[in-house]
Short mmCIF file of N, CA and C in Angstrom, two decimals:
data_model
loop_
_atom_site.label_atom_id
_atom_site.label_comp_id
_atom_site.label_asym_id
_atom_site.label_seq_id
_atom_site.Cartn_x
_atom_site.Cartn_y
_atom_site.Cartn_z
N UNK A 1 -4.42 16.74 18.81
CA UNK A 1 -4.51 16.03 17.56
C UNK A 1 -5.92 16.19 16.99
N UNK A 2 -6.45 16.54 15.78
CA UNK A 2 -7.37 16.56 15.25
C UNK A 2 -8.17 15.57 14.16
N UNK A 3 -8.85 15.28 14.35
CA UNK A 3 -9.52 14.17 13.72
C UNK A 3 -9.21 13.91 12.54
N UNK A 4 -8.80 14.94 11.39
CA UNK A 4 -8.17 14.58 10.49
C UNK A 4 -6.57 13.73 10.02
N UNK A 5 -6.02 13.80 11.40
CA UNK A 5 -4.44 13.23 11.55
C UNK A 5 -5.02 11.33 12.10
N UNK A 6 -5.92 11.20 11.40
CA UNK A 6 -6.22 9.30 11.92
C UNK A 6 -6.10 8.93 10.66
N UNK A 7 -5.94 9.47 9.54
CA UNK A 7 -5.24 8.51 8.25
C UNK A 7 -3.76 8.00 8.35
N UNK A 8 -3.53 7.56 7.35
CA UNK A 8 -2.04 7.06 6.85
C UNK A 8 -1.23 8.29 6.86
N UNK A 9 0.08 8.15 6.78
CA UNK A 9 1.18 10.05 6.35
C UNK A 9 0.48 10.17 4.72
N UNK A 10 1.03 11.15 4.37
CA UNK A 10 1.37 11.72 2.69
C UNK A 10 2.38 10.65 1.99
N UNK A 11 2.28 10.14 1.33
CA UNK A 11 2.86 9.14 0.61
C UNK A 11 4.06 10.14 -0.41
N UNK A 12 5.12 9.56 -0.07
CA UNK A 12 6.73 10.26 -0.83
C UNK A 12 7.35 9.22 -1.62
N UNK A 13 6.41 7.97 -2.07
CA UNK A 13 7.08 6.98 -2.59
C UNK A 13 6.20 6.16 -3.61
N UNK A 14 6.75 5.44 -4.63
CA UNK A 14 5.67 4.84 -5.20
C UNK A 14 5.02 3.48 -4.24
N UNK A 15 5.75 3.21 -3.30
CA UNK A 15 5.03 2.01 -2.78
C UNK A 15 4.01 2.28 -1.78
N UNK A 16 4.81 3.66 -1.31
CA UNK A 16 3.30 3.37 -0.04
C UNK A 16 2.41 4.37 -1.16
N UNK A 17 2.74 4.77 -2.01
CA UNK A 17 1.04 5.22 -2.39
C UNK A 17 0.31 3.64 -3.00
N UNK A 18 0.97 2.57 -3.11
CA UNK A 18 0.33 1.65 -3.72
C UNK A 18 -0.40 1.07 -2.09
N UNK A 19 0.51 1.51 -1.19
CA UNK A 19 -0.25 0.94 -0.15
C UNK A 19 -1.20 1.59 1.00
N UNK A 20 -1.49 2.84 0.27
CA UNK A 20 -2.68 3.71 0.41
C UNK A 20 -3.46 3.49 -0.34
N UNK A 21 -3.49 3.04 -1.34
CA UNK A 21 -4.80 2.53 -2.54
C UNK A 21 -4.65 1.12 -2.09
N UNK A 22 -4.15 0.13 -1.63
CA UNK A 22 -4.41 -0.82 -0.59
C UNK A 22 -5.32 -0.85 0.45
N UNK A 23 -4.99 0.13 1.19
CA UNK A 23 -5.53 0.45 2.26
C UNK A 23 -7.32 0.93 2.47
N UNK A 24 -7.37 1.72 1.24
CA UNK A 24 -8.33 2.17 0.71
C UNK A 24 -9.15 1.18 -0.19
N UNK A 25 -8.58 0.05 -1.02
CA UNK A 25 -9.59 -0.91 -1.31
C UNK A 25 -9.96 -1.79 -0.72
N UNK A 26 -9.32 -2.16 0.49
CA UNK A 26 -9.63 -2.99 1.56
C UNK A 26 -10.66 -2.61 2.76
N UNK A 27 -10.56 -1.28 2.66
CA UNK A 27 -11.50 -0.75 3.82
C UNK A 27 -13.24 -0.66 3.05
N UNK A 28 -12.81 -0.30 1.64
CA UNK A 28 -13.95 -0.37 1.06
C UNK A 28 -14.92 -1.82 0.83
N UNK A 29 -13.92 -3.08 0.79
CA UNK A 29 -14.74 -4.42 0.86
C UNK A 29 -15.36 -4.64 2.28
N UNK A 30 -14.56 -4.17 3.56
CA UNK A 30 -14.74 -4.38 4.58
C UNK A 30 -15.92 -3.38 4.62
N UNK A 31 -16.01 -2.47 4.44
CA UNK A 31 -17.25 -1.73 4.83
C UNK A 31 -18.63 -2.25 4.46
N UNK A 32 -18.26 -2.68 2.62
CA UNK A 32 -19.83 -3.27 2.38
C UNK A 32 -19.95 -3.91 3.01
N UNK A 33 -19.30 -4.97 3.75
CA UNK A 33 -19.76 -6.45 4.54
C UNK A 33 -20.25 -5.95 5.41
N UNK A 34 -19.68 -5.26 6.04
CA UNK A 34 -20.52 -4.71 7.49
C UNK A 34 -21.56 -4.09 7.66
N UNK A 35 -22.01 -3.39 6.39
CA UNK A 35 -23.14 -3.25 5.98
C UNK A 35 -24.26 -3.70 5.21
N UNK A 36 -23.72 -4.97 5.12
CA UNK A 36 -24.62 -6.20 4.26
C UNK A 36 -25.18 -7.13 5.71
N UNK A 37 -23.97 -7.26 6.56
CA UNK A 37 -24.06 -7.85 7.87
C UNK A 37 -25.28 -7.53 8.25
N UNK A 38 -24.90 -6.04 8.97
CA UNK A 38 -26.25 -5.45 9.36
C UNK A 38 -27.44 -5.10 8.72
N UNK A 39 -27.57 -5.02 7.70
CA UNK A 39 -28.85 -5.48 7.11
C UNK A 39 -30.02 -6.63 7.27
N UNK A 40 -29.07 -7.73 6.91
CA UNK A 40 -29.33 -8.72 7.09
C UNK A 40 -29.47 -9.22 8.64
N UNK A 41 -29.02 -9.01 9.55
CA UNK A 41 -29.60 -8.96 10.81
C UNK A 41 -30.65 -8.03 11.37
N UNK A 42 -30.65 -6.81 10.85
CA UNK A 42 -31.81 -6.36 10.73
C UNK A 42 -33.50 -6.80 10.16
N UNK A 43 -32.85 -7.41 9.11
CA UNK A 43 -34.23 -8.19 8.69
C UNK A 43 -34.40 -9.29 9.18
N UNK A 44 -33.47 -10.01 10.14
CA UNK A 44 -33.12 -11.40 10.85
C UNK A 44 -34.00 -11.24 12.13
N UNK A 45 -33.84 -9.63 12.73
CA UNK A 45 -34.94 -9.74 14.25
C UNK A 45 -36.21 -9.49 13.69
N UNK A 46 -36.37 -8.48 12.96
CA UNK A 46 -37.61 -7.58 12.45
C UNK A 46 -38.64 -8.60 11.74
N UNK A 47 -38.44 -9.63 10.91
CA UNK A 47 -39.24 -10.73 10.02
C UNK A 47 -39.34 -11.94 10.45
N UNK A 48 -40.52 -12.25 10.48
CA UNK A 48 -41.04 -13.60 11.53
C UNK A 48 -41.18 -14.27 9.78
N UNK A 49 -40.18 -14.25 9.02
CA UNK A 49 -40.66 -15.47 7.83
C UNK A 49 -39.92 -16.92 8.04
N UNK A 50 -41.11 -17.80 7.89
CA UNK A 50 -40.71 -19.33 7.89
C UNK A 50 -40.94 -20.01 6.66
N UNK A 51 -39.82 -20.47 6.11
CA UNK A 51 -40.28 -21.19 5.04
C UNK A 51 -39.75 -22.75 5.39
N UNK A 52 -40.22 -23.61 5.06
CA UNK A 52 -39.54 -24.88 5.63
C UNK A 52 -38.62 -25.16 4.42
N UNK A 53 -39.28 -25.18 3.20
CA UNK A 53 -38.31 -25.65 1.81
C UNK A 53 -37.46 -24.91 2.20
N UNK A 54 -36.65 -23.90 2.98
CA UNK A 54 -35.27 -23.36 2.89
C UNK A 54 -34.29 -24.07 3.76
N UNK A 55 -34.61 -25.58 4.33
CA UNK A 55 -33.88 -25.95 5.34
C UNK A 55 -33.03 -27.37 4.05
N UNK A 56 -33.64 -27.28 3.47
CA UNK A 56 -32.99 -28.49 2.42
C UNK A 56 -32.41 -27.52 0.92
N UNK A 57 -31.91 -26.15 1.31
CA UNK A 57 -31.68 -25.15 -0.01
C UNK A 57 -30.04 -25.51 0.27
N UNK A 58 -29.29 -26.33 -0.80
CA UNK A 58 -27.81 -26.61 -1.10
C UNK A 58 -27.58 -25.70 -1.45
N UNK A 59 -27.98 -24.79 -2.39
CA UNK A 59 -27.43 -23.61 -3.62
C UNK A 59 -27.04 -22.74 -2.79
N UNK A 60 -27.62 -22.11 -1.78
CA UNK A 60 -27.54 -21.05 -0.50
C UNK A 60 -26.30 -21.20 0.15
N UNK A 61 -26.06 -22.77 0.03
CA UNK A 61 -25.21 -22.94 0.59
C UNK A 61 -23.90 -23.17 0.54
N UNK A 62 -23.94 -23.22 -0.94
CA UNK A 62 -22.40 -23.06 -1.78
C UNK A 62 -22.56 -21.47 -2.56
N UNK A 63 -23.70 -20.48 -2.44
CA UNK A 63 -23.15 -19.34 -2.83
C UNK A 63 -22.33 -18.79 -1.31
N UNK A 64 -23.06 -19.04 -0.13
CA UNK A 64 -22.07 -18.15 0.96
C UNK A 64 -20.52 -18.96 1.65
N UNK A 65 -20.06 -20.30 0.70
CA UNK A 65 -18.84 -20.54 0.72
C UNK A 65 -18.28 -19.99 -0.28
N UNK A 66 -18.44 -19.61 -1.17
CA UNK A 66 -17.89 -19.03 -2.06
C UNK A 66 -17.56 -17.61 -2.52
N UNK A 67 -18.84 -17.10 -2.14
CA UNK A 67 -18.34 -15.59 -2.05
C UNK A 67 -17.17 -15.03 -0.72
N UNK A 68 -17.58 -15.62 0.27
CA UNK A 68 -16.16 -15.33 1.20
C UNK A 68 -14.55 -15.51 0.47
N UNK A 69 -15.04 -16.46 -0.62
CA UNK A 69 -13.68 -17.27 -0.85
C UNK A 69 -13.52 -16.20 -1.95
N UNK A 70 -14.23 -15.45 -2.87
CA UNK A 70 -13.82 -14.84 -3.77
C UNK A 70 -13.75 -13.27 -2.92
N UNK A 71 -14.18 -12.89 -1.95
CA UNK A 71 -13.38 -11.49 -1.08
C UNK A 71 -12.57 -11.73 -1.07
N UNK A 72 -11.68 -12.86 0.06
CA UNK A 72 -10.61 -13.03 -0.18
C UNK A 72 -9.22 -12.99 -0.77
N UNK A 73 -9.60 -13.73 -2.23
CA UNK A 73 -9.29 -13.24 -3.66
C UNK A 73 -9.25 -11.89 -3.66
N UNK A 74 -10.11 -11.15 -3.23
CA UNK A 74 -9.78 -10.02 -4.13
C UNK A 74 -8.99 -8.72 -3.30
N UNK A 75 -8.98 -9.71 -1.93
CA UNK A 75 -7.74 -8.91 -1.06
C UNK A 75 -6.72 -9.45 -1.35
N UNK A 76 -6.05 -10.65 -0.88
CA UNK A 76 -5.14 -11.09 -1.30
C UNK A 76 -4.41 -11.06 -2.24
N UNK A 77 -4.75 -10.71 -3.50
CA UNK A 77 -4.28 -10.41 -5.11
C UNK A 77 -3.36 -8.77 -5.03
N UNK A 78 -4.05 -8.12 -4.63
CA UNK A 78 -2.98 -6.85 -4.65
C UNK A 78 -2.36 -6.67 -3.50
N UNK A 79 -2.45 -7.87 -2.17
CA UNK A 79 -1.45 -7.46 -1.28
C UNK A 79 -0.34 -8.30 -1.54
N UNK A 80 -0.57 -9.07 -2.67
CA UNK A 80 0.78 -10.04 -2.76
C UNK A 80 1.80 -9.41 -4.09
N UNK A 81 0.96 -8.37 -5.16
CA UNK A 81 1.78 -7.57 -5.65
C UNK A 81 2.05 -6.39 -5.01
N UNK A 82 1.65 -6.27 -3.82
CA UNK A 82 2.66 -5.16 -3.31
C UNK A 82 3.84 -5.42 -2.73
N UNK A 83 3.09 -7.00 -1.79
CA UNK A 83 4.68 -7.10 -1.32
C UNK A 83 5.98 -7.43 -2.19
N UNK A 84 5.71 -8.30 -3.65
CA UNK A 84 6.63 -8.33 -4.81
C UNK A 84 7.02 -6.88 -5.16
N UNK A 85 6.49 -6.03 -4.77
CA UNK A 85 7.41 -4.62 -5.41
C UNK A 85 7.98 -4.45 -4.64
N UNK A 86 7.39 -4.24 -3.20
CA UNK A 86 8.09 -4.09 -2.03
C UNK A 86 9.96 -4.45 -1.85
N UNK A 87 9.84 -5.76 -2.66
CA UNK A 87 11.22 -6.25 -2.00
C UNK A 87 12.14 -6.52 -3.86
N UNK A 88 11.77 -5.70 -4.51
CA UNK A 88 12.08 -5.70 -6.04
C UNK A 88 13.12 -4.92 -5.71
N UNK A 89 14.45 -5.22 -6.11
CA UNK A 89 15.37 -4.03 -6.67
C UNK A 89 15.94 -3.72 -8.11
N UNK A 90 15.85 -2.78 -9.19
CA UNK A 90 15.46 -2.50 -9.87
C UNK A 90 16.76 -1.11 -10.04
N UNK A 91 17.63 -1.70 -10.77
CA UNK A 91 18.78 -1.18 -11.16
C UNK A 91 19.12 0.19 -10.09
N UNK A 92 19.64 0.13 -8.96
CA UNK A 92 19.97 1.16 -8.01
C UNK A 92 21.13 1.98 -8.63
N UNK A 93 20.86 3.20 -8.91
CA UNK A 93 21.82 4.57 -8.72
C UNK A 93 22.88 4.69 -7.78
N UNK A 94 22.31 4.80 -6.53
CA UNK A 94 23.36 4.93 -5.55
C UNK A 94 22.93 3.69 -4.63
N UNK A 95 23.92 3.61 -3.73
CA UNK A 95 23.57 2.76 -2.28
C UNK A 95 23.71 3.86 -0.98
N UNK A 96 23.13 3.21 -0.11
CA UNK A 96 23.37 3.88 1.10
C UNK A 96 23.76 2.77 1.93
N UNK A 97 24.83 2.18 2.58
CA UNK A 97 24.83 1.64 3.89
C UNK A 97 24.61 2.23 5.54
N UNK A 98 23.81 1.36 6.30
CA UNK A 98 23.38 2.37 6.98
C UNK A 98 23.34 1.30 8.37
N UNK A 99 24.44 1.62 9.45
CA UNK A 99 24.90 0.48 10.03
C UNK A 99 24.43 1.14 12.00
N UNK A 100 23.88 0.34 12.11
CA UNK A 100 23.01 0.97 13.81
C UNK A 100 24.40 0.77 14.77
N UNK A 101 24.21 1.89 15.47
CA UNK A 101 25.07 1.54 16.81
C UNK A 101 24.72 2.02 18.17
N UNK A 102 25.16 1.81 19.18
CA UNK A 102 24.32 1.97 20.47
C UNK A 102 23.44 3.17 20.38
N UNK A 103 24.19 4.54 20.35
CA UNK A 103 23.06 5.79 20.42
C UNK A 103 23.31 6.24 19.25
N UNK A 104 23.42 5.90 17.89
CA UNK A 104 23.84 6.68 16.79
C UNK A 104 23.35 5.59 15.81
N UNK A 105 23.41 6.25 14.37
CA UNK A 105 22.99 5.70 13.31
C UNK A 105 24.55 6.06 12.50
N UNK A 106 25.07 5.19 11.66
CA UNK A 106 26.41 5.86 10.40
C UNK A 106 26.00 5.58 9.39
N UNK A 107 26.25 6.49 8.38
CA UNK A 107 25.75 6.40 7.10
C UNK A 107 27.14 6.13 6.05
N UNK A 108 27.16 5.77 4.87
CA UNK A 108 28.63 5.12 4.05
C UNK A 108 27.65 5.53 2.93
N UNK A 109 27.93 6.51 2.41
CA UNK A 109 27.80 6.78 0.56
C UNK A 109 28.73 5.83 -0.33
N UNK A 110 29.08 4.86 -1.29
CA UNK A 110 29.99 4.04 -1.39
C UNK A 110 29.94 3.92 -2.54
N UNK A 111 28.82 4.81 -4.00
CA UNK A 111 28.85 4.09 -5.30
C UNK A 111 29.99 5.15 -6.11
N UNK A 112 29.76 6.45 -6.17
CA UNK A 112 30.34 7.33 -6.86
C UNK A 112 31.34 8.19 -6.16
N UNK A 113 30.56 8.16 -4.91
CA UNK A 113 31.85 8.91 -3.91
C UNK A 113 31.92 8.36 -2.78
N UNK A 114 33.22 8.54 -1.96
CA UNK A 114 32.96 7.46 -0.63
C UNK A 114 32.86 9.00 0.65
N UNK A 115 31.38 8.98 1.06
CA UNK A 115 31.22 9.83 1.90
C UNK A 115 30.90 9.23 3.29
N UNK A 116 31.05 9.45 4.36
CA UNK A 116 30.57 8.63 5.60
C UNK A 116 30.23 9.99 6.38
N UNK A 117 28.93 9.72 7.15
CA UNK A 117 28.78 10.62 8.46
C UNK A 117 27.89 9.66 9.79
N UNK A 118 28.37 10.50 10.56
CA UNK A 118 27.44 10.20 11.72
C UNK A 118 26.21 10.79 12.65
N UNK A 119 25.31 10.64 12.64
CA UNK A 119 24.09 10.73 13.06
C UNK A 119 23.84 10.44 14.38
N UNK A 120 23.50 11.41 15.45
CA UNK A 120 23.38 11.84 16.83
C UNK A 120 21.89 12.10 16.72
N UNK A 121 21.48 11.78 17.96
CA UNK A 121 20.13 11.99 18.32
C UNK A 121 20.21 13.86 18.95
N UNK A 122 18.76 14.56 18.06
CA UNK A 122 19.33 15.64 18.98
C UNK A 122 18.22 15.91 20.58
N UNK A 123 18.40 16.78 21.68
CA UNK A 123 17.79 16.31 22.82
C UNK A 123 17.22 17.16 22.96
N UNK A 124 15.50 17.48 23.36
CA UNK A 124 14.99 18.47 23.75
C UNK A 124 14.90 20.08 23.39
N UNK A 125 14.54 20.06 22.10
CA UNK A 125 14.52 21.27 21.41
C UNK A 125 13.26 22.03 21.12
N UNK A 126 12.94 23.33 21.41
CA UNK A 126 11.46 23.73 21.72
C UNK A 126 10.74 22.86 19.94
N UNK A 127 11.35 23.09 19.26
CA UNK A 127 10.64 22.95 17.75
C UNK A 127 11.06 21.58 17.22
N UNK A 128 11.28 21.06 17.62
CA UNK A 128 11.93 19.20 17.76
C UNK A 128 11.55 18.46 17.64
N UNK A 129 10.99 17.35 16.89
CA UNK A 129 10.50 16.09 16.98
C UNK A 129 11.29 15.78 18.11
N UNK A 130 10.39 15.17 18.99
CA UNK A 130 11.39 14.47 20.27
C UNK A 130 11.56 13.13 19.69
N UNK A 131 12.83 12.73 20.18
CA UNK A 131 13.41 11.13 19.73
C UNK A 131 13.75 11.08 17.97
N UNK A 132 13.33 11.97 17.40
CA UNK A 132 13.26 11.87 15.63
C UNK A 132 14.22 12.79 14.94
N UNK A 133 14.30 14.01 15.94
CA UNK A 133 15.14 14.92 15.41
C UNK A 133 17.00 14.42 15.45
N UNK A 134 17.92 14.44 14.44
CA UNK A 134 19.33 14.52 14.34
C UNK A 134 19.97 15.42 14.16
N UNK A 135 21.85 15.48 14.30
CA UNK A 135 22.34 16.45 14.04
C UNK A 135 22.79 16.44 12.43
N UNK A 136 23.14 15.41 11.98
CA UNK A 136 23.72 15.16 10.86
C UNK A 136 22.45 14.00 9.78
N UNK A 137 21.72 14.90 9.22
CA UNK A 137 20.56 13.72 8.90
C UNK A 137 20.62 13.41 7.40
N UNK A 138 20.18 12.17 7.28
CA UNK A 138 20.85 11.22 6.06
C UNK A 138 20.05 11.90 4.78
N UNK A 139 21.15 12.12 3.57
CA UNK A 139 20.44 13.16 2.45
C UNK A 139 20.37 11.77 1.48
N UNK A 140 19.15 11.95 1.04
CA UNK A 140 19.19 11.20 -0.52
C UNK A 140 18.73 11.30 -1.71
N UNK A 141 19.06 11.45 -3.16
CA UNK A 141 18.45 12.34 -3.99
C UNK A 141 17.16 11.73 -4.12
N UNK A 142 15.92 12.79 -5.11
CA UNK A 142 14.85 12.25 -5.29
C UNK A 142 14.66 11.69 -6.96
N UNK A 143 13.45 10.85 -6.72
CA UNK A 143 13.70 10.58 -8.50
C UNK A 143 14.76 9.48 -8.80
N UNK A 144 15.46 8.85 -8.10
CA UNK A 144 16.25 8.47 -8.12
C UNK A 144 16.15 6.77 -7.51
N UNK A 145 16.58 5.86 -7.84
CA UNK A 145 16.37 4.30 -7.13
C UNK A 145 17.59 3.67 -6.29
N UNK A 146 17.30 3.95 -5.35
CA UNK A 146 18.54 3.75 -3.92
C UNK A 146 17.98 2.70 -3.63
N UNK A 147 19.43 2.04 -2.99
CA UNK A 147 19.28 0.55 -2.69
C UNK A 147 19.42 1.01 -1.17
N UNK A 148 19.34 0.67 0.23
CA UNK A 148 19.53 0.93 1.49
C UNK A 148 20.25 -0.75 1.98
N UNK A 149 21.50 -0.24 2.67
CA UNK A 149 22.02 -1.73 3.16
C UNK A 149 21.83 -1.57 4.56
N UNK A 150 21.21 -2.49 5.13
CA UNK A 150 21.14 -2.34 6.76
C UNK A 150 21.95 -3.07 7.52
N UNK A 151 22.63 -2.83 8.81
CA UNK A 151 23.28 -3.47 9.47
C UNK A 151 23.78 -3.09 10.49
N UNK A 152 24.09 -3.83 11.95
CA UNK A 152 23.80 -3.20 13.23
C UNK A 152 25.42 -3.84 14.04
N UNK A 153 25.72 -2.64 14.31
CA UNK A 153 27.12 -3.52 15.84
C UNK A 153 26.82 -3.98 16.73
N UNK A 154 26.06 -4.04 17.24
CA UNK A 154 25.76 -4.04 18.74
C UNK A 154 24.64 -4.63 18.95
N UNK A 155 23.54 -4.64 18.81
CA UNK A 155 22.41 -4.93 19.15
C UNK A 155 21.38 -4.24 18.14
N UNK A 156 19.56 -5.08 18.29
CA UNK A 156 18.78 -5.24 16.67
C UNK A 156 18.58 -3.45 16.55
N UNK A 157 18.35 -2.58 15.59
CA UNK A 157 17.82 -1.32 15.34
C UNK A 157 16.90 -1.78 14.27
N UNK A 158 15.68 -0.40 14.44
CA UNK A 158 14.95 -0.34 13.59
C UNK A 158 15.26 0.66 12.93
N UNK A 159 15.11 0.74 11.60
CA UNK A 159 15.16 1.89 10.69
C UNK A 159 13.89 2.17 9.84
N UNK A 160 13.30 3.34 10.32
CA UNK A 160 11.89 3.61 9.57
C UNK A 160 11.95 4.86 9.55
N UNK A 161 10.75 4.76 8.21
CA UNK A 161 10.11 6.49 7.43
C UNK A 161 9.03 5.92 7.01
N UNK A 162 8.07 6.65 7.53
CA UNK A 162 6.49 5.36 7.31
C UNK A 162 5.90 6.61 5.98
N UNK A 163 6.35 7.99 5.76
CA UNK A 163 5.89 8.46 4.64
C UNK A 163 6.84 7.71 3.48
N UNK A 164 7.53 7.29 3.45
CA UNK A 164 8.08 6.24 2.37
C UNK A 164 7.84 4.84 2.05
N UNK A 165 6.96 4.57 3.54
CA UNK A 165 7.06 3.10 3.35
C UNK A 165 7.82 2.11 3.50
N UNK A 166 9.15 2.74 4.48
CA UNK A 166 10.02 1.48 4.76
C UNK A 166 10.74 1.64 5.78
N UNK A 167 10.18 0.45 6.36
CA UNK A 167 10.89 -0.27 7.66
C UNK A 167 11.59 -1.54 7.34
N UNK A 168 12.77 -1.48 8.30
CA UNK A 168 14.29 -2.31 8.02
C UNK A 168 14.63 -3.01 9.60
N UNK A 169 15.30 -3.76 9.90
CA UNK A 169 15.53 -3.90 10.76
C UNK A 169 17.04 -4.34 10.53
N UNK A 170 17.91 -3.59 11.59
CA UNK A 170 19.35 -3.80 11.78
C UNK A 170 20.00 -4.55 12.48
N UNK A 171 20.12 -5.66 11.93
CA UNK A 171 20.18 -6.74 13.30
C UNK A 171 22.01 -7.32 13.11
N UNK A 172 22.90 -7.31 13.99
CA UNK A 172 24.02 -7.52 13.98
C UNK A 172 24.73 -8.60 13.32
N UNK A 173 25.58 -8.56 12.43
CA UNK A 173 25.99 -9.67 11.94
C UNK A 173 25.66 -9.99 10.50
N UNK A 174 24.30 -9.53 10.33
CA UNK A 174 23.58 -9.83 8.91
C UNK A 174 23.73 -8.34 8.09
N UNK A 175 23.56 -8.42 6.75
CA UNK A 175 23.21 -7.44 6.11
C UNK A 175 21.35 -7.62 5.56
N UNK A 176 20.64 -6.36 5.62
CA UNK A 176 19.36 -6.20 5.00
C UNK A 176 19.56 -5.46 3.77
N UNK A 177 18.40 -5.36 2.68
CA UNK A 177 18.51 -4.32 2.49
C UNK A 177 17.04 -4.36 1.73
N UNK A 178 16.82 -2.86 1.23
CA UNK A 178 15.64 -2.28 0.66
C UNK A 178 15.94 -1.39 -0.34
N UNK A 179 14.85 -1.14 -1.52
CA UNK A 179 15.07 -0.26 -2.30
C UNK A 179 14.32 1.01 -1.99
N UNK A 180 14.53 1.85 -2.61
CA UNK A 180 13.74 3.24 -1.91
C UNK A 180 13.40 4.28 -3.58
N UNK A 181 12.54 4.88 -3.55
CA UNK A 181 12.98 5.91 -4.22
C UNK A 181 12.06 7.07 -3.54
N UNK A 182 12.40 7.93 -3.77
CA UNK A 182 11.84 9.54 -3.35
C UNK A 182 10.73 10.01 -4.20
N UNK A 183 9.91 10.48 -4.36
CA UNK A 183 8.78 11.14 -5.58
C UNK A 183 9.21 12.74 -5.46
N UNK A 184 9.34 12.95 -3.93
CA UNK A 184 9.12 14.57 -3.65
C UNK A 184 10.21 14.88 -2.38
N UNK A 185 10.65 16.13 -2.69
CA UNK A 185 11.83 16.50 -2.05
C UNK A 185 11.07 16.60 -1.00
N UNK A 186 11.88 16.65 0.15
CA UNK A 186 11.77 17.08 1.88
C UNK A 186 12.04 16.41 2.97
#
């Protein structure tokens, strides 16, 4: 693995690119701090200054409750419109139902045509994602706003594509679901 593979995937969706520019404005607040931190402890061992008037300074002391409180703010604000898009559905094209079972995944096309297949894990192949690779793997157009219905026979499944941005969980009995759309074929 090479040092360049420690980011996020390639983003194939509008949400996780919103949550790569997430990711990326958050690391950027976190960085100044840590470098304001250390500064300031730097000048904390290095400077023998005493002032006594700074032991009765209030103002000092409601700017550093407050600026924490406005970082905060300014994380919190776009992770709470992401998760509102996140779980937005927004006139779906097609559906996919997509129902877990012991060693298999089934898929149900159900808006325009009624297609069903089944999905096998495939085993040990020189060129293979191990555990990722299938025989029959789920197609969905791009450009397009798919609704995903989740739901499990048997026991909980996870269903994920982290270059899209969505993880589901298939838990028996219940229906989930998620919206999806594609940006880029593959």
């Amino acid at each position: 693995m090479k040092w360049t593979k420690f980011y996020l995937p390639d983003a194939y969706s509008p949400t996780m690119e919103q949550l790569v520019y997430f990711h990326d404005h958050t690391m950027s607040i976190i960085t100044s701090i840590t470098i304001l931190i250390c500064i300031l402890l730097n000048s904390l061992l290095w400077n023998k200054l005493i002032d006594l008037n700074m032991n009765e300074h209030q103002m000092i002391e409601t700017w550093w409750t407050i600026l924490p409180t406005i970082v905060l703010f300014l994380i919190a604000i776009p992770s709470l419109k992401i998760l509102y898009s996140m779980e937005e559905l927004i006139n779906p094209t097609i559906s996919i139902k997509s129902m877990g079972h012991q060693w298999y995944w089934s898929y149900e096309y159900s808006d325009k045509f009624c297609k069903e297949l089944e999905s096998y894990m495939k085993y040990n192949k020189k060129n293979d994602f191990r555990l990722l690779e299938v025989d029959n793997k789920m197609k969905a157009p791009f450009l397009t706003q798919i609704r995903m219905i989740f739901s499990s026979s048997d026991v909980l499944h996870s269903w994920t594509i982290p270059c899209l941005a969505i993880k589901m969980d298939a838990v028996p009995g219940r229906i989930n679901q998620s919206s999806l759309m594609i940006k880029k074929p593959g």
